[in-house]
Coordinates of C-alpha atoms and ligand atoms in Angstrom, one line a residue:
X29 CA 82.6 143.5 132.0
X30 CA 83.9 139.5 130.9
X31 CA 82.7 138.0 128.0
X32 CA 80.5 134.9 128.8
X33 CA 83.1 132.8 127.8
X34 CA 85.7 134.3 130.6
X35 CA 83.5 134.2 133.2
X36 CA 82.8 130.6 132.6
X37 CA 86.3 130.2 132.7
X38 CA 87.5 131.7 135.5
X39 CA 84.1 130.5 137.6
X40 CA 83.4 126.9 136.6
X41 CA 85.5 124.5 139.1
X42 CA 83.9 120.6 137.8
X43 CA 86.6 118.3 137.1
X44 CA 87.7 119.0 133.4
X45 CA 87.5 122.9 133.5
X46 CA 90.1 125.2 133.2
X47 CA 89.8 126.9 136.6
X48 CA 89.1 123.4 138.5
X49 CA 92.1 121.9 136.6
X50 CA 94.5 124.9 137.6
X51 CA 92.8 124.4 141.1
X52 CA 93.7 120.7 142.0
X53 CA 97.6 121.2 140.7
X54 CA 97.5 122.6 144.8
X55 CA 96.7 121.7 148.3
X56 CA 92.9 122.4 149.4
X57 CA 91.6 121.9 152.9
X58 CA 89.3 119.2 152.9
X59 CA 88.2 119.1 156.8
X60 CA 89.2 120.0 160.3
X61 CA 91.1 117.4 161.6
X62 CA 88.8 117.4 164.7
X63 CA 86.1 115.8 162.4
X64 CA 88.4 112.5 161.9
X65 CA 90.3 112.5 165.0
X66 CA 89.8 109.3 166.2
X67 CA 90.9 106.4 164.6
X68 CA 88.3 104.0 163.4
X69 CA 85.6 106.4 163.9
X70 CA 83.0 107.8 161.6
X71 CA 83.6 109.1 158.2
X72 CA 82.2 112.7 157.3
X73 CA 80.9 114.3 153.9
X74 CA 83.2 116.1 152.3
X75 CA 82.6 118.0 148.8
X76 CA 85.3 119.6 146.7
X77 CA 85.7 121.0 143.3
X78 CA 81.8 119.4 142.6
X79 CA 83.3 115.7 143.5
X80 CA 80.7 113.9 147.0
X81 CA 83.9 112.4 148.4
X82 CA 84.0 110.9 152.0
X83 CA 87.1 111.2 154.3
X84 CA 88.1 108.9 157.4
X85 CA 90.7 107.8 159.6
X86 CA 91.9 104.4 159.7
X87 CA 93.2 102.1 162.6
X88 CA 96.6 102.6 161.6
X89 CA 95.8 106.2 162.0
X90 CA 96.2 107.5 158.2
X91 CA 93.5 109.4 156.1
X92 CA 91.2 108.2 153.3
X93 CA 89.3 110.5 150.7
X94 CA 87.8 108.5 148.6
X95 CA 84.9 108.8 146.4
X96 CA 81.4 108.9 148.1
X97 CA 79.9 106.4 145.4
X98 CA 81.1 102.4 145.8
X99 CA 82.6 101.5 142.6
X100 CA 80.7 98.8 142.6
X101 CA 76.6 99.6 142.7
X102 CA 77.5 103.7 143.6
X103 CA 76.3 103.4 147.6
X104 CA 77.1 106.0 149.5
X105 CA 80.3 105.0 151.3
X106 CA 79.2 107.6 154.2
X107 CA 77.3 105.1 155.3
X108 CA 79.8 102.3 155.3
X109 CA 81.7 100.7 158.4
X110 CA 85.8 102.2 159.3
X111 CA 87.1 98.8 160.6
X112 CA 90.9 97.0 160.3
X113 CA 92.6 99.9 158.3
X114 CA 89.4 100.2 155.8
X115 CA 86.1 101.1 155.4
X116 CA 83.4 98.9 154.2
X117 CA 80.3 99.5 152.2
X118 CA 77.3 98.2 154.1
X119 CA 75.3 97.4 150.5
X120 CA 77.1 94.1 150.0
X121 CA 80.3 94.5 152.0
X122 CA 83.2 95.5 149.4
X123 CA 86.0 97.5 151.4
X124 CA 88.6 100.0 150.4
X125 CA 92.0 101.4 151.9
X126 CA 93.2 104.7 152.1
X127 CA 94.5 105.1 148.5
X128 CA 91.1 103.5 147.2
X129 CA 92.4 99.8 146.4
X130 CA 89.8 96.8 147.2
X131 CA 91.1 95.0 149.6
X132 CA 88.0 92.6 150.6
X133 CA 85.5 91.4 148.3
X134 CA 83.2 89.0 150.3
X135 CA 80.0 89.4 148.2
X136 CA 81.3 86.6 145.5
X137 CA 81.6 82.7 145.4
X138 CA 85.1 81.7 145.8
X139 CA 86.9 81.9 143.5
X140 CA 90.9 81.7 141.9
X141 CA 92.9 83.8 142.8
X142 CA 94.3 85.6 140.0
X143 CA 90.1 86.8 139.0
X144 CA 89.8 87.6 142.6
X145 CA 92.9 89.8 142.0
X146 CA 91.7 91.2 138.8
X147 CA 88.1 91.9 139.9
X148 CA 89.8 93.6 142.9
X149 CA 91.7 95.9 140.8
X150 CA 88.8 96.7 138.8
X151 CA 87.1 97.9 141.8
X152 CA 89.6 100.4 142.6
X153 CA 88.1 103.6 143.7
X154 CA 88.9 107.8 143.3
X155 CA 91.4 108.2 146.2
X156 CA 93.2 111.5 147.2
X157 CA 96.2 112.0 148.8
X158 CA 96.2 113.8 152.4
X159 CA 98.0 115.6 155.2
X160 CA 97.5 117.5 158.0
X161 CA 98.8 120.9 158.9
X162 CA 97.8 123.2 161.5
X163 CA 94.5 121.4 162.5
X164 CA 93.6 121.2 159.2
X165 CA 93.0 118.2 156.6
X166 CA 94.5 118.9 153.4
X167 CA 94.2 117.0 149.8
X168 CA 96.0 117.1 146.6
X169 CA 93.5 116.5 144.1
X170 CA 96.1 117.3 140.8
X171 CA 97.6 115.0 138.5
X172 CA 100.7 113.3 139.0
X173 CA 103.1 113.9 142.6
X174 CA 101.9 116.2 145.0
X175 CA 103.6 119.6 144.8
X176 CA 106.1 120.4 148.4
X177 CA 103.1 122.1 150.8
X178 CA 103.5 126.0 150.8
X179 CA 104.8 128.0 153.8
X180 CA 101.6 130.2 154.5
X181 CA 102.6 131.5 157.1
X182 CA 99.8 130.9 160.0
X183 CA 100.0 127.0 159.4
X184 CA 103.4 127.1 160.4
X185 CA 102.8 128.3 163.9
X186 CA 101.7 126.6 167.2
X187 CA 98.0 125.9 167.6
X188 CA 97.5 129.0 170.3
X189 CA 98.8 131.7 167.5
X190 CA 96.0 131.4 165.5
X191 CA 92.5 131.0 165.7
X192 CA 90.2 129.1 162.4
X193 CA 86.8 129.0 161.2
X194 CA 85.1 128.1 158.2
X195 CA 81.4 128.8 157.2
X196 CA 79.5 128.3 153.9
X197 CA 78.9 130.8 151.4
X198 CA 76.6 130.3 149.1
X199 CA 78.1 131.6 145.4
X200 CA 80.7 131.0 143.4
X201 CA 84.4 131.1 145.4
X202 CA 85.1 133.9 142.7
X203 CA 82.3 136.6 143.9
X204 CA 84.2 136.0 147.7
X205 CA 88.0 136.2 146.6
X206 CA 87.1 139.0 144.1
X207 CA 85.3 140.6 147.5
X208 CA 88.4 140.4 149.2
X209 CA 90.3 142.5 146.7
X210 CA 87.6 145.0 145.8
X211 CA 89.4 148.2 147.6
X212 CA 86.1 150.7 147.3
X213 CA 83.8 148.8 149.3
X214 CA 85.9 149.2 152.9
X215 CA 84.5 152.8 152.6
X216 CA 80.6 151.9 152.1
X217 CA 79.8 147.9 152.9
X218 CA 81.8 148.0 156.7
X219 CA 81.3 151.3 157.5
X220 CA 79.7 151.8 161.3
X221 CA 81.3 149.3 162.7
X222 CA 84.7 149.9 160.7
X223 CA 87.8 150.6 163.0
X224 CA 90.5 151.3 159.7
X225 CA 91.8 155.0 159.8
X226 CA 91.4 155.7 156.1
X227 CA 87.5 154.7 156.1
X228 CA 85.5 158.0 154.2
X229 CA 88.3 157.8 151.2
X230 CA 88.5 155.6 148.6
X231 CA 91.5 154.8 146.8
X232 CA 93.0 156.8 144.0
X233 CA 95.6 154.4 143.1
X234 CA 95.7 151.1 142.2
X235 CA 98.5 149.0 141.1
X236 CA 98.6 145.2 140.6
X237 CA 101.3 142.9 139.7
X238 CA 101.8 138.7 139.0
X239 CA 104.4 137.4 141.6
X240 CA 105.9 134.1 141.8
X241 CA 103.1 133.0 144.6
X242 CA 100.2 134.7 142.9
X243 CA 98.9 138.7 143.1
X244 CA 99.6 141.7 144.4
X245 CA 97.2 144.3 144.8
X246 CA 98.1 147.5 146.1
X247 CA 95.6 150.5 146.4
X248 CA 96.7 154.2 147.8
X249 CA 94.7 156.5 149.1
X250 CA 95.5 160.3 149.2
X251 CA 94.9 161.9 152.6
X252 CA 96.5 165.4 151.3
X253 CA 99.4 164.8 153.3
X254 CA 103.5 164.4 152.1
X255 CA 103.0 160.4 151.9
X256 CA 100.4 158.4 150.0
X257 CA 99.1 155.9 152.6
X258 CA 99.6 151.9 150.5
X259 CA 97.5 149.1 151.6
X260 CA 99.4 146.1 149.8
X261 CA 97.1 142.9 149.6
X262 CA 98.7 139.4 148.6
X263 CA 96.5 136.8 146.7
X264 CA 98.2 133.4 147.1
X265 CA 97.4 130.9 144.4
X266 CA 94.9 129.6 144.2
X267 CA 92.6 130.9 146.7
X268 CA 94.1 132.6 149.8
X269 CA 94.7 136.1 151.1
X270 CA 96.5 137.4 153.7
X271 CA 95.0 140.7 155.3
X272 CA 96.8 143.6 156.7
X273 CA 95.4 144.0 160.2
X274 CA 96.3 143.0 163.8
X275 CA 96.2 140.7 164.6
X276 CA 97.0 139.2 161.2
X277 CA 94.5 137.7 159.6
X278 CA 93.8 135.4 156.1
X279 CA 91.1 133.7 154.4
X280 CA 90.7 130.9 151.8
X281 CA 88.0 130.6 149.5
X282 CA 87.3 127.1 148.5
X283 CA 85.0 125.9 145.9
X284 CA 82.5 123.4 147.5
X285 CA 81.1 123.4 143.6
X286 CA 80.5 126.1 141.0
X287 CA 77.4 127.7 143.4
X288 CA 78.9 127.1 146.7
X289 CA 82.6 128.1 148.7
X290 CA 84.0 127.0 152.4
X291 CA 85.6 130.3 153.7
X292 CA 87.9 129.2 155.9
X293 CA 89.2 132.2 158.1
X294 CA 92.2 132.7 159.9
X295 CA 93.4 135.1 162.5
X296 CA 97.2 134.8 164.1
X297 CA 99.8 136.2 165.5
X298 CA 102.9 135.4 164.5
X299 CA 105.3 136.0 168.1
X300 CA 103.0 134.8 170.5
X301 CA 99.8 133.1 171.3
X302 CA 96.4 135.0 170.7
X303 CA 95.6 137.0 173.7
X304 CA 92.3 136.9 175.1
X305 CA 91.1 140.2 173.7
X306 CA 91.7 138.6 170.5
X307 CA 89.9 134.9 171.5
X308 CA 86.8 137.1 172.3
X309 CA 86.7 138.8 169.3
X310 CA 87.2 136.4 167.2
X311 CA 84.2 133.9 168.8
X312 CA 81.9 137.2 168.5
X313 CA 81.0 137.5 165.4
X314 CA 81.6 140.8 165.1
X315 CA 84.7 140.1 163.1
X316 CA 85.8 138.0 160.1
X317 CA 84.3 134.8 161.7
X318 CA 80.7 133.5 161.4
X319 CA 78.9 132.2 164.3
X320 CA 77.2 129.0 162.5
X321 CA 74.1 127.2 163.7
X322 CA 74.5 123.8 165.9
X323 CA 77.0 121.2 164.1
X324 CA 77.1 123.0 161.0
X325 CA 78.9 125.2 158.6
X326 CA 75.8 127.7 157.8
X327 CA 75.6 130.9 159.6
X328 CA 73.2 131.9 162.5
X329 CA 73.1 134.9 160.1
X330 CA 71.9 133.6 156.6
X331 CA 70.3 134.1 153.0
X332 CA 66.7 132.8 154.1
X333 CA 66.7 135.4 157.1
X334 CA 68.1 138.2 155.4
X335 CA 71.2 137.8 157.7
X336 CA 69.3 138.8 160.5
X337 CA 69.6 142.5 159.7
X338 CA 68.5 145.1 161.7
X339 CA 67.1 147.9 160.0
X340 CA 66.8 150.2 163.0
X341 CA 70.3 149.8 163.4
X342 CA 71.1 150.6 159.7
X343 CA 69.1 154.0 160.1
X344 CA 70.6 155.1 163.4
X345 CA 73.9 155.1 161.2
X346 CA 76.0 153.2 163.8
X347 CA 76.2 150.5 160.8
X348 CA 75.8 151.2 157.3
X349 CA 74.0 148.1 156.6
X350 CA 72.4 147.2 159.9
X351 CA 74.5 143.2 159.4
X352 CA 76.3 142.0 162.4
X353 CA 80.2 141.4 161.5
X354 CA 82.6 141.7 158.9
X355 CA 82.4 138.7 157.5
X356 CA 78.8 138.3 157.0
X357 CA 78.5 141.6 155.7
X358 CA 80.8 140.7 152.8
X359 CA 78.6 137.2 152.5
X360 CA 75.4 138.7 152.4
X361 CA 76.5 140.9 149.5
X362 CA 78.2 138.4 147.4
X363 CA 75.9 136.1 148.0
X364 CA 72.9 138.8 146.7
X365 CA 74.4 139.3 143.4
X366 CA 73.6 135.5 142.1
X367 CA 75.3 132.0 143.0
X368 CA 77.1 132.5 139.7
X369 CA 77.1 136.6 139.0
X370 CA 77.2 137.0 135.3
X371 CA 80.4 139.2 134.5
X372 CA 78.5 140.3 131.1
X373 CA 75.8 142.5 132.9
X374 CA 78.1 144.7 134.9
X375 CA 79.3 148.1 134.8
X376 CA 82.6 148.9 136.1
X377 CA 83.6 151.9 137.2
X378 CA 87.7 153.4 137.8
X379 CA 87.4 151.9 141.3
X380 CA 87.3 148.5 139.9
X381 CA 90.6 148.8 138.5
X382 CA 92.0 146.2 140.7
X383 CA 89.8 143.7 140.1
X384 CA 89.9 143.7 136.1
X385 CA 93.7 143.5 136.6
X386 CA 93.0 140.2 138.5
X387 CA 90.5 138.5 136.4
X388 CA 93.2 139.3 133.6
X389 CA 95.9 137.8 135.9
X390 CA 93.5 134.9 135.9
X391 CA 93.0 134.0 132.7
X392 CA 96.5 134.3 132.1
X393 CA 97.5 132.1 134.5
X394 CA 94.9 129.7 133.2
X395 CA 96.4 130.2 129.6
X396 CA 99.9 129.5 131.2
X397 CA 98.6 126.3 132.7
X398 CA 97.1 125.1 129.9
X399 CA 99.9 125.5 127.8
X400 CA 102.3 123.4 130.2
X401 CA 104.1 126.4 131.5
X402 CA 104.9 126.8 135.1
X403 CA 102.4 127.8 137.5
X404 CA 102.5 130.9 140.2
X405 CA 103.1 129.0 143.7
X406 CA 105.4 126.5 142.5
X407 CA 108.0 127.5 145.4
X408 CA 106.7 126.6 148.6
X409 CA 108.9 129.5 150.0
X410 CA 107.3 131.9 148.1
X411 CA 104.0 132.0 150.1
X412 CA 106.6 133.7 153.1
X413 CA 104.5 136.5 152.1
X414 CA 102.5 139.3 154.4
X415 CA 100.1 141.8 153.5
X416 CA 101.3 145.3 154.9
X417 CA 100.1 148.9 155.2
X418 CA 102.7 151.4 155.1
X419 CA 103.1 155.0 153.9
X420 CA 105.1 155.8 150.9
X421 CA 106.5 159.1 149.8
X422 CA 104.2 160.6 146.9
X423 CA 106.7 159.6 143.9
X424 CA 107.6 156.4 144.9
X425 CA 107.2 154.1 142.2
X426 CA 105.1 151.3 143.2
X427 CA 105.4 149.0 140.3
X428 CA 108.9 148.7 141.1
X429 CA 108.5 148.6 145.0
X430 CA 105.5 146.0 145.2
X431 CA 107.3 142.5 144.8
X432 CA 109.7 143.1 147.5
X433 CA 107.4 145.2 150.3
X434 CA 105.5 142.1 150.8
X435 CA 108.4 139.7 151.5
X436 CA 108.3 138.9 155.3
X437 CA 110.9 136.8 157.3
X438 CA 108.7 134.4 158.4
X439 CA 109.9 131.7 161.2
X440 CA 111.2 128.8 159.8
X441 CA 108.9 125.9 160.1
X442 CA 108.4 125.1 163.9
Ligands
FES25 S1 77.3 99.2 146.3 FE1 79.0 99.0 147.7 S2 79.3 97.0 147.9 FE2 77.7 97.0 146.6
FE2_26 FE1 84.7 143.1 153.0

């Protein structure tokens, strides 16, 4: 259970709130850069941290987010025309560059120069900086220069290692990440379809440590044999995991608003391109990805269907809950407990162990930020991180092992 006050904390995104604040201080993907490939072309919608922001590509070929709302009588810019390295609002023509100055204001009489300057610059609209990294559009939203981009691992491969997805979930981005380190549930919410080894046990022990990229979380389970078998989960500030499976895989959970996350979902190899096998899973549906309706982000499996499930299938105990795939298995049942779960109703049990650690991680590190000391993630080599599975003599002491167990020597940037 979290006091009101905590869960507000650690949920609420806006601009102004702790969580949101601690947020923007890192990169977030914004888009696929397959939306904005073409210079010129038409901007897209994008929503982050609660802010309607629109992103396009100008003809000089660089990226503008800006606001959605014209500074000057708050039109949608979405609507507005990409031409000669700016777009243009089509209410009464004002047009912005890529880091949000005014550069044409033809709605006014002539006039001198210097209050055509000054008008200009008090037009100046919300502008965010961007890159691009493995297919991806990414912002810095923070205060002040942009921190060095981590080295997660799968954006530093060629295009054919890796294979990413996104869909919408509908609740808060901490119901999903809190998912993603919740240990008990492999055993109950994927079973059926569930190809891990140690499904049928839960875990007996859970450790979890602050590192200099984020979390650790490491859970044992106890087959009765000489070794304790370790599944070691990293939590990358401020919203990615890597998972410990093959191929590799990762997700990042990133707040649309307070009610709303992109999962973005990642699967790679990291000595050679996916193989075929691996393309076809992936695309299934079967796995970590969603298959999403026609030109959009929502799943063919949804809330308003019930994610399709099949309750024939549940019963014949092939599945144990009758949803198709991974990843909408885990999105059905965040998204059932509320867009915004209240911490202050629940009852946790020993299992959740893990996840009170992290909520306590994350009000520390928002207590940390607050009071100007350094954040986790600061080192853009620290993310050279991997999740691992390994087996671990019975009295090995974890709290001293878990740091360096997840270090991997990642290729240097390609
Ligand atoms: S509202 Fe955009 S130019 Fe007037
Ligand atoms: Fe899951």
């Amino acid at each position: 259970m979290l006091s009101t006050e905590n869960n507000a904390r650690l949920t609420k995104v806006s601009l102004g709130t702790p969580m949101g604040m601690l947020m923007r201080r890192y990169w977030t993907p914004a888009a696929f850069s397959s939306e904005v490939a073409e210079r010129d072309g038409p901007p897209i919608r994008v929503r982050l941290f609660g802010e309607d922001l629109v992103l396009f590509r100008d003809t000089s070929g660089r990226l503008g987010l800006i606001a959605d709302q014209c500074p000057h009588r708050l039109a949608s810019m979405f609507f507005g025309r990409n031409e000669d390295n700016g777009l243009r609002c089509v209410y009464h023509g004002l047009k912005f560059d890529v880091t949000g100055a005014c550069t044409d204001l033809p709605c006014v009489p002539p006039v001198v120069p210097q209050v055509m300057e000054s008008m200009q610059k008090s037009l100046r609209t919300t502008a965010y900086l961007c890159v691009e990294r493995a297919g991806l559009v990414w912002t810095y939203m923070g205060p002040g220069e942009a921190p060095a981009f981590p080295d997660l691992e799968w954006t530093l491969l060629p295009e054919n290692y890796r294979y990413v997805s996104r869909h919408i979930q509908e609740c808060n981005w901490l119901q999903a990440l809190e998912g993603g380190f919740d240990a008990p549930h492999l055993t109950f919410l994927h079973a059926g379809d569930n190809p891990d080894p140690t499904r049928g046990i839960v875990p007996s022990f859970y450790e979890v440590a602050a590192c200099d990229f984020g979390f650790i979380v490491a859970t044992g389970r106890d087959f009765g044999k000489e070794t304790i078998s370790w599944n070691l989960n990293v939590m990358l500030m401020p919203f990615h995991k890597i998972i410990s499976t093959t191929p590799h895989a990762a997700h990042m959970w990133v707040p649309i608003d307070d009610a709303n996350t992109m999962l973005y979902s990642i699967d790679f190899q990291p000595h050679r391109p996916l193989n075929e096998t691996e393309i076809v899973r992936a695309e299934s549906g079967d796995w970590i990805h969603s298959e999403n309706l026609p030109n959009s982000d929502i799943g063919v499996r949804n809330k308003r269907n019930d994610y399709l499930i099949d309750r024939a299938l549940q019963a014949s105990g092939k599945s144990f809950t009758g949803l198709k795939g991974f990843g909408i298995q885990d999105c059905a049942i965040q998204e059932s407990m509320g867009t915004l779960v209240d911490r202050s109703r629940e009852h946790l049990l020993p299992g959740d162990a893990a996840i009170i650690k992290l909520r306590q991680l994350l009000l520390q590190a928002l207590r940390d930020h607050e009071e100007g000391k350094p954040i986790p993630g600061s080192d853009p080599q620290s993310y050279r991180v991997r999740s691992i599975r390994c087996e671990l003599p019975r009295d090995s002491n974890m709290a001293q092992l878990i740091t360096t167990l997840v270090k991997a020597d990642i290729a240097p940037t390609t």
